[in-house]
């Protein structure tokens, strides 16, 4: 097979669907809830490149780009570049140093994609697994990719900023453009599939005796649970000032706080003034009055939103990016959708048909996108993961 030839019949090729070079007419913008380039609306038909495929040798990149163009793609999502084993890092024992050769290959790939009329969507935090104690405390107990930590731990947040700066605050030598000034970059995501409501709902934010040994099944380490506890108590102190005021809202019946449970001793051993009020586990949400649940939900939303506001300011103002940025992604309508409005567009994405048990079965089930109501474990979810209603429920007015 010739280089760049996928074997696809020339009569079936869609090369003419792209309009090279990407970015020639200016930056992608948003108007009336749609993506535009100049005065023309643009729709993206894209696919993923993951891990080391984003940093392939130059001859391989030439083949990839030609094949993508032949299939009519006008966008590519660069995903899992921070994968620990074969991602962009220079060493397996560090995630704070990027590999110069891989960066060069990435720059070349992006330049060829843009030249072929293919826009680039860059994901920043996806799968970074901290490698040693000097990077993050309790690194060897870490859950997958340190999800949820940025919202409560300042060091995790600063390391994320450092990575974005190393990756993108520079000039691509093949385009001659600083990434922040490159209109061929169509969008950027801050942190992938990383929303606190999901972590709380699935028990990842507190001690979970049923967790497995895999990093994909772990709760956040105790060190970081204490960080969330501290933020929770600061939030309560700002809202209620005193334990007495908290009890006026949560419930004044002493029997409620004397029974066995997470809030046994509220008002005596658990006090707002002392910063000792427990966080509400999701599984206990129906055991206490509704204001307790409402406060827990508002707390997680508030700290998540504050993180996104700070990161948007870092990317848009400090680094000077002009492109649309999204905060994180969700699978279906939930409270995080409100926090996605901090960004420029929302992200609700799915992997249709190809997921069996998580991470160990990527076989195709040949299921219709319309009828796909099966979770990763093969259990019917009554439409919760069905692509069409889930995306419809996640639409926000005036946001693409």
Short mmCIF file of C-alpha atoms in Angstrom, two decimals:
data_model
loop_
_atom_site.label_atom_id
_atom_site.label_comp_id
_atom_site.label_asym_id
_atom_site.label_seq_id
_atom_site.Cartn_x
_atom_site.Cartn_y
_atom_site.Cartn_z
CA UNK A 1 0.00 0.00 0.00
CA UNK A 2 1.38 3.42 -0.90
CA UNK A 3 2.00 5.90 1.87
CA UNK A 4 -1.20 7.76 2.62
CA UNK A 5 -3.34 5.23 0.73
CA UNK A 6 -5.86 3.45 2.94
CA UNK A 7 -7.04 1.28 0.06
CA UNK A 8 -10.28 3.24 -0.06
CA UNK A 9 -11.82 3.42 -3.51
CA UNK A 10 -11.20 6.90 -4.90
CA UNK A 11 -14.87 7.13 -5.84
CA UNK A 12 -15.74 6.78 -2.15
CA UNK A 13 -13.20 9.31 -0.92
CA UNK A 14 -14.43 12.48 0.79
CA UNK A 15 -11.28 14.56 0.43
CA UNK A 16 -13.24 17.48 -0.99
CA UNK A 17 -15.23 17.83 2.22
CA UNK A 18 -12.38 19.63 3.97
CA UNK A 19 -11.50 23.21 3.17
CA UNK A 20 -7.74 23.59 3.68
CA UNK A 21 -6.03 25.07 5.43
CA UNK A 22 -7.86 25.01 8.75
CA UNK A 23 -7.94 28.47 10.31
CA UNK A 24 -7.45 30.38 7.07
CA UNK A 25 -10.63 32.40 7.66
CA UNK A 26 -9.92 33.15 11.30
CA UNK A 27 -10.68 31.70 14.71
CA UNK A 28 -13.64 29.48 15.46
CA UNK A 29 -16.19 31.61 17.33
CA UNK A 30 -19.66 31.09 18.78
CA UNK A 31 -22.81 32.88 17.64
CA UNK A 32 -26.40 32.05 18.56
CA UNK A 33 -25.42 28.70 20.02
CA UNK A 34 -23.41 27.50 17.00
CA UNK A 35 -19.76 27.38 15.91
CA UNK A 36 -18.74 29.86 13.21
CA UNK A 37 -15.67 30.72 11.18
CA UNK A 38 -16.05 34.28 10.00
CA UNK A 39 -19.67 34.70 8.91
CA UNK A 40 -20.12 31.03 8.04
CA UNK A 41 -21.41 28.34 10.37
CA UNK A 42 -19.10 25.35 10.71
CA UNK A 43 -19.90 21.80 11.80
CA UNK A 44 -17.21 19.37 12.88
CA UNK A 45 -17.06 15.74 11.83
CA UNK A 46 -14.20 14.33 13.84
CA UNK A 47 -12.50 11.38 15.44
CA UNK A 48 -9.97 10.68 18.21
CA UNK A 49 -6.23 10.21 18.15
CA UNK A 50 -5.08 8.83 21.50
CA UNK A 51 -1.87 8.50 23.48
CA UNK A 52 1.24 7.99 21.39
CA UNK A 53 -0.73 8.24 18.13
CA UNK A 54 -0.75 12.00 18.78
CA UNK A 55 3.05 11.97 18.64
CA UNK A 56 3.81 9.43 15.91
CA UNK A 57 6.90 9.64 13.75
CA UNK A 58 6.49 12.13 10.93
CA UNK A 59 6.04 9.59 8.13
CA UNK A 60 3.29 7.89 10.14
CA UNK A 61 1.63 11.26 10.76
CA UNK A 62 1.65 11.95 7.02
CA UNK A 63 -0.21 8.66 6.48
CA UNK A 64 -2.69 9.37 9.30
CA UNK A 65 -3.50 12.85 8.00
CA UNK A 66 -3.99 11.67 4.42
CA UNK A 67 -6.30 8.90 5.59
CA UNK A 68 -8.33 11.22 7.80
CA UNK A 69 -8.69 13.70 4.96
CA UNK A 70 -9.75 10.95 2.57
CA UNK A 71 -12.53 9.95 4.98
CA UNK A 72 -13.84 13.51 5.14
CA UNK A 73 -12.91 14.35 8.73
CA UNK A 74 -12.51 18.07 9.39
CA UNK A 75 -11.59 17.78 13.07
CA UNK A 76 -9.44 15.56 15.29
CA UNK A 77 -9.55 15.32 19.07
CA UNK A 78 -6.09 14.82 20.60
CA UNK A 79 -6.96 12.66 23.59
CA UNK A 80 -5.03 10.91 26.40
CA UNK A 81 -1.77 12.66 25.52
CA UNK A 82 -1.01 12.58 29.26
CA UNK A 83 -1.32 8.78 29.43
CA UNK A 84 1.36 7.55 31.87
CA UNK A 85 2.98 4.75 29.84
CA UNK A 86 3.19 6.06 26.28
CA UNK A 87 2.10 9.67 26.53
CA UNK A 88 4.00 12.90 26.16
CA UNK A 89 6.09 12.74 29.32
CA UNK A 90 9.86 12.31 29.11
CA UNK A 91 10.12 9.69 31.88
CA UNK A 92 7.81 7.18 33.52
CA UNK A 93 8.85 8.43 36.97
CA UNK A 94 7.80 12.03 36.32
CA UNK A 95 4.85 13.90 34.82
CA UNK A 96 6.45 17.33 35.09
CA UNK A 97 8.84 17.05 32.13
CA UNK A 98 7.61 16.74 28.56
CA UNK A 99 9.56 14.77 25.96
CA UNK A 100 11.14 17.16 23.44
CA UNK A 101 11.05 14.62 20.59
CA UNK A 102 7.38 13.83 21.19
CA UNK A 103 6.57 17.53 21.37
CA UNK A 104 8.26 17.99 18.00
CA UNK A 105 6.23 15.13 16.53
CA UNK A 106 3.04 16.60 17.99
CA UNK A 107 3.82 19.99 16.49
CA UNK A 108 4.41 18.38 13.10
CA UNK A 109 1.16 16.40 13.26
CA UNK A 110 -0.86 19.51 14.12
CA UNK A 111 0.74 21.45 11.27
CA UNK A 112 -0.13 18.70 8.78
CA UNK A 113 -3.68 18.37 10.07
CA UNK A 114 -4.24 22.10 9.67
CA UNK A 115 -2.70 22.10 6.20
CA UNK A 116 -5.20 19.38 5.22
CA UNK A 117 -8.14 21.42 6.49
CA UNK A 118 -8.53 19.40 9.69
CA UNK A 119 -9.12 21.42 12.86
CA UNK A 120 -7.60 20.33 16.17
CA UNK A 121 -9.41 19.80 19.48
CA UNK A 122 -6.93 19.54 22.39
CA UNK A 123 -7.75 17.80 25.68
CA UNK A 124 -5.47 18.74 28.55
CA UNK A 125 -6.18 16.70 31.72
CA UNK A 126 -7.37 13.21 30.74
CA UNK A 127 -5.30 10.40 32.26
CA UNK A 128 -2.29 11.87 34.05
CA UNK A 129 -1.19 9.48 36.81
CA UNK A 130 1.16 11.24 39.21
CA UNK A 131 4.40 9.29 39.43
CA UNK A 132 6.12 10.08 42.71
CA UNK A 133 5.74 11.66 46.14
CA UNK A 134 7.50 14.82 45.04
CA UNK A 135 4.70 15.50 42.59
CA UNK A 136 1.67 14.77 44.76
CA UNK A 137 1.27 13.32 48.27
CA UNK A 138 -0.16 9.79 48.43
CA UNK A 139 0.63 9.30 44.72
CA UNK A 140 0.78 5.50 45.16
CA UNK A 141 -2.80 5.43 46.53
CA UNK A 142 -4.14 7.64 43.78
CA UNK A 143 -7.38 7.00 41.94
CA UNK A 144 -7.31 7.03 38.13
CA UNK A 145 -5.78 10.23 36.75
CA UNK A 146 -6.22 12.01 40.07
CA UNK A 147 -9.81 12.77 39.10
CA UNK A 148 -11.65 15.21 41.40
CA UNK A 149 -8.45 16.36 43.18
CA UNK A 150 -8.11 19.70 41.33
CA UNK A 151 -11.31 20.92 43.01
CA UNK A 152 -9.94 20.61 46.55
CA UNK A 153 -6.15 20.53 46.29
CA UNK A 154 -4.21 23.62 45.23
CA UNK A 155 -1.12 21.65 44.22
CA UNK A 156 -3.10 19.48 41.80
CA UNK A 157 -4.50 22.65 40.27
CA UNK A 158 -1.08 24.30 39.96
CA UNK A 159 0.41 21.19 38.34
CA UNK A 160 -2.42 21.21 35.82
CA UNK A 161 -1.63 24.83 34.96
CA UNK A 162 2.05 23.97 34.67
CA UNK A 163 1.27 21.16 32.21
CA UNK A 164 -0.97 23.37 30.06
CA UNK A 165 1.71 26.04 29.97
CA UNK A 166 4.43 23.54 28.98
CA UNK A 167 2.23 22.01 26.30
CA UNK A 168 0.62 25.08 24.77
CA UNK A 169 2.31 28.33 25.84
CA UNK A 170 4.88 28.15 23.06
CA UNK A 171 5.34 28.51 19.30
CA UNK A 172 4.79 25.57 16.98
CA UNK A 173 7.92 25.70 14.77
CA UNK A 174 6.06 24.12 11.83
CA UNK A 175 3.25 26.69 11.74
CA UNK A 176 5.25 29.62 13.12
CA UNK A 177 2.31 30.39 15.44
CA UNK A 178 2.00 30.41 19.19
CA UNK A 179 -0.72 27.90 20.07
CA UNK A 180 -2.83 30.61 21.68
CA UNK A 181 -2.73 32.50 18.37
CA UNK A 182 -3.38 29.54 16.06
CA UNK A 183 -6.90 29.60 14.51
CA UNK A 184 -6.46 25.99 13.37
CA UNK A 185 -6.98 24.94 16.98
CA UNK A 186 -10.76 24.85 17.19
CA UNK A 187 -11.40 24.00 20.84
CA UNK A 188 -9.85 22.95 24.13
CA UNK A 189 -11.08 20.95 27.12
CA UNK A 190 -9.85 21.61 30.67
CA UNK A 191 -10.46 18.22 32.30
CA UNK A 192 -12.08 15.17 30.76
CA UNK A 193 -14.98 13.32 32.43
CA UNK A 194 -14.17 14.89 35.76
CA UNK A 195 -17.23 16.20 37.56
CA UNK A 196 -17.82 16.12 41.32
CA UNK A 197 -21.46 15.03 41.15
CA UNK A 198 -20.32 11.80 39.49
CA UNK A 199 -17.56 11.28 42.07
CA UNK A 200 -19.95 11.90 44.95
CA UNK A 201 -22.74 9.75 43.49
CA UNK A 202 -20.36 6.79 42.99
CA UNK A 203 -18.63 6.95 46.36
CA UNK A 204 -15.24 8.10 45.07
CA UNK A 205 -15.06 11.09 47.44
CA UNK A 206 -15.21 9.13 50.72
CA UNK A 207 -13.94 5.89 52.16
CA UNK A 208 -15.43 3.00 50.22
CA UNK A 209 -14.98 -0.48 51.74
CA UNK A 210 -16.19 -2.08 48.50
CA UNK A 211 -13.63 -0.46 46.22
CA UNK A 212 -11.44 -2.69 44.07
CA UNK A 213 -7.68 -2.72 43.69
CA UNK A 214 -7.63 -1.12 40.24
CA UNK A 215 -6.93 2.61 39.98
CA UNK A 216 -10.24 2.83 38.09
CA UNK A 217 -12.13 1.61 41.17
CA UNK A 218 -10.34 3.50 43.93
CA UNK A 219 -11.73 6.31 46.03
CA UNK A 220 -9.57 9.37 46.45
CA UNK A 221 -6.86 8.79 49.11
CA UNK A 222 -7.51 9.82 52.77
CA UNK A 223 -5.13 12.77 52.40
CA UNK A 224 -7.43 14.33 49.80
CA UNK A 225 -10.65 13.37 51.58
CA UNK A 226 -9.42 15.60 54.41
CA UNK A 227 -8.98 18.41 51.87
CA UNK A 228 -12.64 18.08 50.87
CA UNK A 229 -13.65 17.92 54.54
CA UNK A 230 -11.81 21.19 55.21
CA UNK A 231 -13.41 22.94 52.24
CA UNK A 232 -16.85 21.66 53.29
CA UNK A 233 -16.44 23.12 56.76
CA UNK A 234 -15.21 26.44 55.38
CA UNK A 235 -18.28 26.50 53.14
CA UNK A 236 -20.59 25.79 56.09
CA UNK A 237 -18.87 28.46 58.19
CA UNK A 238 -19.33 31.04 55.44
CA UNK A 239 -23.02 30.16 55.07
CA UNK A 240 -24.14 29.58 58.66
CA UNK A 241 -21.49 31.14 60.91
CA UNK A 242 -22.65 29.07 63.91
CA UNK A 243 -23.79 25.55 64.70
CA UNK A 244 -27.01 26.94 66.14
CA UNK A 245 -27.91 28.54 62.83
CA UNK A 246 -27.03 25.34 60.96
CA UNK A 247 -29.39 23.35 63.19
CA UNK A 248 -32.20 25.84 62.61
CA UNK A 249 -32.04 24.91 58.92
CA UNK A 250 -31.07 21.23 59.09
CA UNK A 251 -33.34 20.29 61.99
CA UNK A 252 -33.62 21.06 65.71
CA UNK A 253 -34.86 17.65 66.89
CA UNK A 254 -32.00 16.27 69.06
CA UNK A 255 -33.03 12.69 68.31
CA UNK A 256 -32.08 13.23 64.67
CA UNK A 257 -28.45 13.86 65.61
CA UNK A 258 -28.23 11.21 68.35
CA UNK A 259 -28.98 8.19 66.17
CA UNK A 260 -26.21 6.14 64.62
CA UNK A 261 -24.95 7.62 61.36
CA UNK A 262 -22.59 10.10 59.80
CA UNK A 263 -24.11 13.02 61.74
CA UNK A 264 -24.25 11.42 65.19
CA UNK A 265 -23.12 14.15 67.59
CA UNK A 266 -24.01 17.11 65.36
CA UNK A 267 -24.21 20.08 67.70
CA UNK A 268 -21.84 18.56 70.27
CA UNK A 269 -18.89 16.66 68.77
CA UNK A 270 -19.59 18.03 65.28
CA UNK A 271 -19.61 21.83 65.23
CA UNK A 272 -19.37 24.52 62.57
CA UNK A 273 -17.13 26.61 64.80
CA UNK A 274 -14.62 23.75 65.14
CA UNK A 275 -14.65 22.70 61.48
CA UNK A 276 -15.70 19.16 62.40
CA UNK A 277 -18.98 18.65 60.51
CA UNK A 278 -18.92 15.50 58.37
CA UNK A 279 -19.63 15.47 54.65
CA UNK A 280 -22.79 13.68 53.55
CA UNK A 281 -22.14 10.37 51.74
CA UNK A 282 -24.41 9.84 48.73
CA UNK A 283 -25.80 6.59 50.15
CA UNK A 284 -27.00 8.43 53.28
CA UNK A 285 -28.76 11.21 51.37
CA UNK A 286 -32.27 9.99 52.31
CA UNK A 287 -31.47 9.49 56.00
CA UNK A 288 -31.48 13.20 56.83
CA UNK A 289 -33.68 16.23 56.11
CA UNK A 290 -33.61 17.62 52.59
CA UNK A 291 -31.61 20.78 53.52
CA UNK A 292 -28.61 18.54 54.32
CA UNK A 293 -28.70 17.05 50.82
CA UNK A 294 -29.27 20.46 49.26
CA UNK A 295 -26.24 21.92 51.05
CA UNK A 296 -24.02 19.01 50.01
CA UNK A 297 -25.04 19.42 46.39
CA UNK A 298 -24.52 23.19 46.47
CA UNK A 299 -21.11 22.75 48.10
CA UNK A 300 -19.82 20.44 45.36
CA UNK A 301 -21.23 22.70 42.69
CA UNK A 302 -19.68 25.80 44.23
CA UNK A 303 -16.13 24.44 44.51
CA UNK A 304 -16.33 22.88 41.05
CA UNK A 305 -17.53 26.16 39.55
CA UNK A 306 -14.80 28.14 41.33
CA UNK A 307 -12.16 25.84 39.83
CA UNK A 308 -13.54 26.30 36.32
CA UNK A 309 -13.72 30.08 36.71
CA UNK A 310 -10.05 30.16 37.74
CA UNK A 311 -8.96 27.83 34.93
CA UNK A 312 -10.91 29.77 32.30
CA UNK A 313 -9.19 32.95 33.47
CA UNK A 314 -5.80 31.21 33.28
CA UNK A 315 -6.37 29.95 29.73
CA UNK A 316 -8.22 32.93 28.28
CA UNK A 317 -6.59 35.85 30.06
CA UNK A 318 -3.17 34.75 31.31
CA UNK A 319 -2.29 32.57 28.29
CA UNK A 320 -4.40 34.59 25.85
CA UNK A 321 -6.27 31.81 24.05
CA UNK A 322 -8.97 32.99 21.64
CA UNK A 323 -10.59 29.62 20.89
CA UNK A 324 -13.70 28.13 22.51
CA UNK A 325 -12.94 26.27 25.75
CA UNK A 326 -15.09 23.73 27.57
CA UNK A 327 -14.78 22.82 31.24
CA UNK A 328 -15.45 19.08 31.43
CA UNK A 329 -17.77 16.49 29.96
CA UNK A 330 -20.87 14.77 31.28
CA UNK A 331 -22.82 11.73 30.17
CA UNK A 332 -26.34 13.01 30.80
CA UNK A 333 -28.13 15.99 32.30
CA UNK A 334 -26.95 16.60 35.88
CA UNK A 335 -25.97 19.55 38.09
CA UNK A 336 -22.55 19.79 36.43
CA UNK A 337 -24.28 21.05 33.30
CA UNK A 338 -24.78 24.34 35.15
CA UNK A 339 -21.03 24.58 35.76
CA UNK A 340 -20.29 23.88 32.12
CA UNK A 341 -21.81 27.29 31.42
CA UNK A 342 -18.57 28.77 32.79
CA UNK A 343 -17.00 27.61 29.53
CA UNK A 344 -17.81 28.55 25.96
CA UNK A 345 -19.54 25.31 24.95
CA UNK A 346 -20.79 22.14 26.63
CA UNK A 347 -19.48 18.63 26.18
CA UNK A 348 -21.66 15.53 26.46
CA UNK A 349 -19.98 12.61 24.77
CA UNK A 350 -20.42 8.87 24.49
CA UNK A 351 -18.66 5.80 23.17
CA UNK A 352 -21.38 4.00 21.30
CA UNK A 353 -21.47 0.21 21.04
CA UNK A 354 -17.82 -0.60 21.72
CA UNK A 355 -17.56 -0.85 25.51
CA UNK A 356 -17.98 -4.11 27.37
CA UNK A 357 -16.67 -4.37 30.92
CA UNK A 358 -14.62 -1.27 31.55
CA UNK A 359 -11.20 -1.26 29.86
CA UNK A 360 -11.05 -4.97 29.06
CA UNK A 361 -13.50 -5.53 26.22
CA UNK A 362 -13.67 -3.19 23.27
CA UNK A 363 -15.56 -5.64 21.07
CA UNK A 364 -18.42 -4.37 18.94
CA UNK A 365 -21.96 -5.33 19.96
CA UNK A 366 -23.43 -3.99 16.67
CA UNK A 367 -26.12 -2.12 18.58
CA UNK A 368 -28.10 0.69 17.01
CA UNK A 369 -27.23 4.15 18.26
CA UNK A 370 -30.98 4.70 18.73
CA UNK A 371 -31.48 1.55 20.81
CA UNK A 372 -28.23 1.47 22.79
CA UNK A 373 -29.55 1.33 26.38
CA UNK A 374 -26.83 -0.90 27.79
CA UNK A 375 -24.27 0.21 30.35
CA UNK A 376 -20.61 -0.81 30.38
CA UNK A 377 -21.54 -3.82 32.53
CA UNK A 378 -24.17 -5.01 30.06
CA UNK A 379 -27.09 -4.04 32.31
CA UNK A 380 -30.08 -2.17 30.93
CA UNK A 381 -30.10 1.43 32.09
CA UNK A 382 -33.59 2.25 30.84
CA UNK A 383 -32.26 4.80 28.39
CA UNK A 384 -29.98 6.69 30.78
CA UNK A 385 -26.98 6.14 28.49
CA UNK A 386 -28.96 6.31 25.29
CA UNK A 387 -27.21 8.79 23.05
CA UNK A 388 -30.13 10.77 21.67
CA UNK A 389 -32.18 11.61 24.83
CA UNK A 390 -29.03 12.13 26.89
CA UNK A 391 -27.61 14.69 24.48
CA UNK A 392 -31.00 16.36 24.16
CA UNK A 393 -31.24 16.72 27.95
CA UNK A 394 -27.76 18.25 28.04
CA UNK A 395 -28.45 21.12 25.63
CA UNK A 396 -27.98 24.64 27.01
CA UNK A 397 -29.54 27.66 25.32
CA UNK A 398 -27.10 29.72 23.25
CA UNK A 399 -24.25 27.25 23.80
CA UNK A 400 -23.09 24.71 21.22
#
